[in-house]
Amino acid sequence: MSLEVNARLSQIARHEGVQGVLVISHEGIVIKSYNIMDEETINHYAYISLQLAKKAKEIINDLAEADLEVLRMKSGEMEYVLSFEHDYVLLAVYKQTKL
Amino acid sequence: MSLEVNARLSQIARHEGVQGVLVISHEGIVIKSYNIMDEETINHYAYISLQLAKKAKEIINDLAEADLEVLRMKSGEMEYVLSFEHDYVLLAVYKQTKL
């Protein structure tokens, strides 16, 4: 898995406006992080990402009997993107750069 | 509120790929619906949209001490977009049209 995770991480790290990326296992273990340094923030992001992921997946299963692939939340300049890969959940945090 | 809601509804109804729109009060009452006919689907969508909205708002408040504006969920060809207006929540259901 780690080759694929590294490739995915570096791909996203090149996106415009990315502030940080977390790769989280479905059990909530942080596999990799990019540009998010302190432990507390990492664990905090991981915990709440999984909480939301669980809820959103339930709802999409309920709504459409399908799998949730991507969840995006916009709040002011920030955007939080959760993408659901087979073995892990990826959280990317973006800051709007266009003026 | 209804003038604004009607304007917003007709604006979204013209978007490409839109399958249906619901305007839901923060208490879960369906104020308006577009292209979603049967009562059961309407109430079902409204109920689960508010459940998710509540969870996502908590999380964004926790993450960024800011207000959640838009939440998008992609699943296969479908996309569910929840936008949080002052007096109501708006759910728009889209089907990808580009081949």
mmCIF file of C-alpha atoms in Angstrom:
data_model
loop_
_atom_site.group_PDB
_atom_site.id
_atom_site.type_symbol
_atom_site.label_atom_id
_atom_site.label_comp_id
_atom_site.label_asym_id
_atom_site.label_seq_id
_atom_site.Cartn_x
_atom_site.Cartn_y
_atom_site.Cartn_z
ATOM 1 C CA MET A 1 0.000 0.000 0.000
ATOM 2 C CA SER A 2 2.719 2.499 0.897
ATOM 3 C CA LEU A 3 3.968 2.994 -2.707
ATOM 4 C CA GLU A 4 0.473 3.884 -3.795
ATOM 5 C CA VAL A 5 -0.099 6.061 -0.740
ATOM 6 C CA ASN A 6 3.162 7.953 -1.340
ATOM 7 C CA ALA A 7 2.291 8.518 -4.973
ATOM 8 C CA ARG A 8 -1.185 9.757 -4.066
ATOM 9 C CA LEU A 9 0.222 12.015 -1.342
ATOM 10 C CA SER A 10 2.791 13.654 -3.606
ATOM 11 C CA GLN A 11 0.199 14.072 -6.334
ATOM 12 C CA ILE A 12 -2.104 15.986 -3.964
ATOM 13 C CA ALA A 13 0.761 17.902 -2.353
ATOM 14 C CA ARG A 14 1.310 19.559 -5.769
ATOM 15 C CA HIS A 15 -2.291 20.846 -5.966
ATOM 16 C CA GLU A 16 -2.681 24.591 -5.772
ATOM 17 C CA GLY A 17 -3.625 25.884 -2.323
ATOM 18 C CA VAL A 18 -3.080 22.605 -0.462
ATOM 19 C CA GLN A 19 -2.277 23.273 3.194
ATOM 20 C CA GLY A 20 -1.881 19.725 4.390
ATOM 21 C CA VAL A 21 -2.787 16.108 3.717
ATOM 22 C CA LEU A 22 -3.515 13.175 5.999
ATOM 23 C CA VAL A 23 -3.773 9.514 5.064
ATOM 24 C CA ILE A 24 -5.867 7.661 7.650
ATOM 25 C CA SER A 25 -6.637 3.947 7.869
ATOM 26 C CA HIS A 26 -10.267 2.939 8.267
ATOM 27 C CA GLU A 27 -9.451 2.205 11.904
ATOM 28 C CA GLY A 28 -8.335 5.794 12.469
ATOM 29 C CA ILE A 29 -4.567 5.246 12.401
ATOM 30 C CA VAL A 30 -2.652 8.029 10.675
ATOM 31 C CA ILE A 31 -0.556 6.314 8.016
ATOM 32 C CA LYS A 32 1.070 9.402 6.514
ATOM 33 C CA SER A 33 0.854 13.156 6.797
ATOM 34 C CA TYR A 34 2.096 15.994 4.652
ATOM 35 C CA ASN A 35 2.646 19.511 5.958
ATOM 36 C CA ILE A 36 0.675 18.952 9.165
ATOM 37 C CA MET A 37 3.286 18.842 11.811
ATOM 38 C CA ASP A 38 1.994 18.661 15.299
ATOM 39 C CA GLU A 39 0.708 15.418 16.671
ATOM 40 C CA GLU A 40 -2.345 16.873 18.325
ATOM 41 C CA THR A 41 -3.675 18.467 15.123
ATOM 42 C CA ILE A 42 -2.997 15.299 13.196
ATOM 43 C CA ASN A 43 -4.897 13.117 15.644
ATOM 44 C CA HIS A 44 -7.684 15.646 15.942
ATOM 45 C CA TYR A 45 -8.166 15.866 12.166
ATOM 46 C CA ALA A 46 -8.011 12.096 11.869
ATOM 47 C CA TYR A 47 -10.594 11.519 14.556
ATOM 48 C CA ILE A 48 -13.176 13.948 13.240
ATOM 49 C CA SER A 49 -12.606 13.000 9.610
ATOM 50 C CA LEU A 50 -13.510 9.415 10.405
ATOM 51 C CA GLN A 51 -16.554 10.483 12.386
ATOM 52 C CA LEU A 52 -17.871 12.455 9.439
ATOM 53 C CA ALA A 53 -16.825 9.805 6.951
ATOM 54 C CA LYS A 54 -18.836 7.199 8.822
ATOM 55 C CA LYS A 55 -21.949 9.368 8.966
ATOM 56 C CA ALA A 56 -21.719 10.450 5.334
ATOM 57 C CA LYS A 57 -21.174 6.878 4.123
ATOM 58 C CA GLU A 58 -24.250 5.717 6.012
ATOM 59 C CA ILE A 59 -26.267 8.464 4.407
ATOM 60 C CA ILE A 60 -25.105 7.799 0.871
ATOM 61 C CA ASN A 61 -25.739 4.096 1.321
ATOM 62 C CA ASP A 62 -29.189 5.019 2.527
ATOM 63 C CA LEU A 63 -29.825 7.579 -0.255
ATOM 64 C CA ALA A 64 -28.441 5.754 -3.225
ATOM 65 C CA GLU A 65 -27.265 2.287 -2.194
ATOM 66 C CA ALA A 66 -23.882 3.290 -3.521
ATOM 67 C CA ASP A 67 -20.453 4.034 -2.112
ATOM 68 C CA LEU A 68 -19.354 7.511 -1.171
ATOM 69 C CA GLU A 69 -16.232 8.489 -3.105
ATOM 70 C CA VAL A 70 -15.545 12.116 -2.237
ATOM 71 C CA LEU A 71 -16.898 14.535 0.364
ATOM 72 C CA ARG A 72 -16.027 18.246 0.158
ATOM 73 C CA MET A 73 -16.816 20.873 2.753
ATOM 74 C CA LYS A 74 -16.373 24.561 2.047
ATOM 75 C CA SER A 75 -16.110 27.091 4.830
ATOM 76 C CA GLY A 76 -14.917 30.577 3.986
ATOM 77 C CA GLU A 77 -11.526 30.337 2.292
ATOM 78 C CA MET A 78 -10.992 26.770 3.445
ATOM 79 C CA GLU A 79 -12.032 23.532 1.808
ATOM 80 C CA TYR A 80 -11.738 20.092 3.396
ATOM 81 C CA VAL A 81 -11.801 17.194 0.958
ATOM 82 C CA LEU A 82 -12.238 13.641 2.161
ATOM 83 C CA SER A 83 -11.680 10.969 -0.466
ATOM 84 C CA PHE A 84 -12.463 7.368 0.237
ATOM 85 C CA GLU A 85 -9.903 5.000 -1.183
ATOM 86 C CA HIS A 86 -10.082 1.242 -0.841
ATOM 87 C CA ASP A 87 -7.688 0.901 2.094
ATOM 88 C CA TYR A 88 -7.705 4.390 3.577
ATOM 89 C CA VAL A 89 -9.357 7.782 3.836
ATOM 90 C CA LEU A 90 -7.468 10.783 2.573
ATOM 91 C CA LEU A 91 -8.074 14.261 4.031
ATOM 92 C CA ALA A 92 -6.739 17.219 2.054
ATOM 93 C CA VAL A 93 -7.047 20.743 3.434
ATOM 94 C CA TYR A 94 -7.060 23.591 0.887
ATOM 95 C CA LYS A 95 -6.980 27.346 1.166
ATOM 96 C CA GLN A 96 -8.528 29.260 -1.706
ATOM 97 C CA THR A 97 -5.723 31.028 -3.569
ATOM 98 C CA LYS A 98 -7.597 32.809 -6.390
ATOM 99 C CA LEU A 99 -8.303 36.503 -5.521
ATOM 100 C CA MET B 1 -38.243 34.368 2.555
ATOM 101 C CA SER B 2 -40.294 32.729 -0.210
ATOM 102 C CA LEU B 3 -39.281 35.212 -2.957
ATOM 103 C CA GLU B 4 -35.635 34.501 -2.261
ATOM 104 C CA VAL B 5 -36.254 30.773 -1.993
ATOM 105 C CA ASN B 6 -38.120 30.709 -5.309
ATOM 106 C CA ALA B 7 -35.367 32.643 -7.022
ATOM 107 C CA ARG B 8 -32.708 30.319 -5.607
ATOM 108 C CA LEU B 9 -34.726 27.254 -6.589
ATOM 109 C CA SER B 10 -35.240 28.346 -10.189
ATOM 110 C CA GLN B 11 -31.585 29.322 -10.441
ATOM 111 C CA ILE B 12 -30.485 25.812 -9.421
ATOM 112 C CA ALA B 13 -33.193 24.111 -11.463
ATOM 113 C CA ARG B 14 -31.440 25.475 -14.565
ATOM 114 C CA HIS B 15 -28.099 23.864 -13.679
ATOM 115 C CA GLU B 16 -26.963 21.096 -15.985
ATOM 116 C CA GLY B 17 -27.684 17.582 -14.690
ATOM 117 C CA VAL B 18 -29.908 18.652 -11.792
ATOM 118 C CA GLN B 19 -32.328 15.848 -10.878
ATOM 119 C CA GLY B 20 -34.139 17.508 -8.032
ATOM 120 C CA VAL B 21 -33.947 20.213 -5.371
ATOM 121 C CA LEU B 22 -35.270 20.426 -1.835
ATOM 122 C CA VAL B 23 -35.475 23.496 0.375
ATOM 123 C CA ILE B 24 -35.566 22.434 4.023
ATOM 124 C CA SER B 25 -35.984 24.601 7.112
ATOM 125 C CA HIS B 26 -33.471 24.111 9.914
ATOM 126 C CA GLU B 27 -36.243 22.288 11.795
ATOM 127 C CA GLY B 28 -36.568 19.747 8.987
ATOM 128 C CA ILE B 29 -39.729 21.067 7.355
ATOM 129 C CA VAL B 30 -39.691 20.864 3.565
ATOM 130 C CA ILE B 31 -40.447 24.389 2.359
ATOM 131 C CA LYS B 32 -40.202 23.738 -1.382
ATOM 132 C CA SER B 33 -39.248 20.954 -3.732
ATOM 133 C CA TYR B 34 -38.441 20.839 -7.413
ATOM 134 C CA ASN B 35 -38.700 17.690 -9.521
ATOM 135 C CA ILE B 36 -38.902 15.350 -6.517
ATOM 136 C CA MET B 37 -42.479 14.245 -6.515
ATOM 137 C CA ASP B 38 -43.280 11.603 -4.022
ATOM 138 C CA GLU B 39 -43.769 12.536 -0.425
ATOM 139 C CA GLU B 40 -41.792 9.651 1.003
ATOM 140 C CA THR B 41 -38.626 10.469 -0.963
ATOM 141 C CA ILE B 42 -38.958 14.124 -0.076
ATOM 142 C CA ASN B 43 -39.216 13.438 3.643
ATOM 143 C CA HIS B 44 -36.488 10.839 3.513
ATOM 144 C CA TYR B 45 -34.052 13.189 1.753
ATOM 145 C CA ALA B 46 -34.952 15.986 4.146
ATOM 146 C CA TYR B 47 -34.414 13.859 7.229
ATOM 147 C CA ILE B 48 -31.020 12.503 6.255
ATOM 148 C CA SER B 49 -29.799 15.805 4.833
ATOM 149 C CA LEU B 50 -30.362 17.461 8.183
ATOM 150 C CA GLN B 51 -28.677 14.615 10.028
ATOM 151 C CA LEU B 52 -25.568 15.008 7.907
ATOM 152 C CA ALA B 53 -25.747 18.787 7.963
ATOM 153 C CA LYS B 54 -25.765 18.756 11.751
ATOM 154 C CA LYS B 55 -22.765 16.424 11.962
ATOM 155 C CA ALA B 56 -20.765 18.277 9.309
ATOM 156 C CA LYS B 57 -21.464 21.673 10.908
ATOM 157 C CA GLU B 58 -20.240 20.377 14.259
ATOM 158 C CA ILE B 59 -17.072 19.145 12.640
ATOM 159 C CA ILE B 60 -16.321 22.334 10.742
ATOM 160 C CA ASN B 61 -16.951 24.377 13.869
ATOM 161 C CA ASP B 62 -14.554 22.068 15.649
ATOM 162 C CA LEU B 63 -11.951 22.108 12.842
ATOM 163 C CA ALA B 64 -11.964 25.745 11.914
ATOM 164 C CA GLU B 65 -14.322 27.639 14.206
ATOM 165 C CA ALA B 66 -16.122 28.737 11.089
ATOM 166 C CA ASP B 67 -19.459 28.099 9.449
ATOM 167 C CA LEU B 68 -20.004 25.371 6.919
ATOM 168 C CA GLU B 69 -21.289 26.812 3.645
ATOM 169 C CA VAL B 70 -21.408 23.923 1.194
ATOM 170 C CA LEU B 71 -21.083 20.143 1.502
ATOM 171 C CA ARG B 72 -20.771 17.998 -1.634
ATOM 172 C CA MET B 73 -20.853 14.225 -1.776
ATOM 173 C CA LYS B 74 -19.943 12.317 -4.921
ATOM 174 C CA SER B 75 -20.992 8.741 -5.453
ATOM 175 C CA GLY B 76 -20.662 7.260 -8.908
ATOM 176 C CA GLU B 77 -22.600 9.429 -11.353
ATOM 177 C CA MET B 78 -24.510 11.173 -8.593
ATOM 178 C CA GLU B 79 -23.595 14.258 -6.603
ATOM 179 C CA TYR B 80 -25.515 15.551 -3.593
ATOM 180 C CA VAL B 81 -24.890 19.187 -2.737
ATOM 181 C CA LEU B 82 -26.048 20.658 0.547
ATOM 182 C CA SER B 83 -25.765 24.415 0.812
ATOM 183 C CA PHE B 84 -26.388 26.169 4.068
ATOM 184 C CA GLU B 85 -28.304 29.378 3.657
ATOM 185 C CA HIS B 86 -29.257 31.630 6.537
ATOM 186 C CA ASP B 87 -32.834 30.428 6.964
ATOM 187 C CA TYR B 88 -32.751 27.025 5.277
ATOM 188 C CA VAL B 89 -30.721 24.153 3.921
ATOM 189 C CA LEU B 90 -30.831 23.470 0.221
ATOM 190 C CA LEU B 91 -30.265 19.942 -1.156
ATOM 191 C CA ALA B 92 -29.581 19.644 -4.877
ATOM 192 C CA VAL B 93 -29.195 16.224 -6.489
ATOM 193 C CA TYR B 94 -27.150 16.074 -9.706
ATOM 194 C CA LYS B 95 -26.445 13.355 -12.231
ATOM 195 C CA GLN B 96 -23.198 13.672 -14.154
ATOM 196 C CA THR B 97 -24.063 14.450 -17.758
ATOM 197 C CA LYS B 98 -20.638 14.697 -19.400
ATOM 198 C CA LEU B 99 -19.556 11.386 -21.087
#
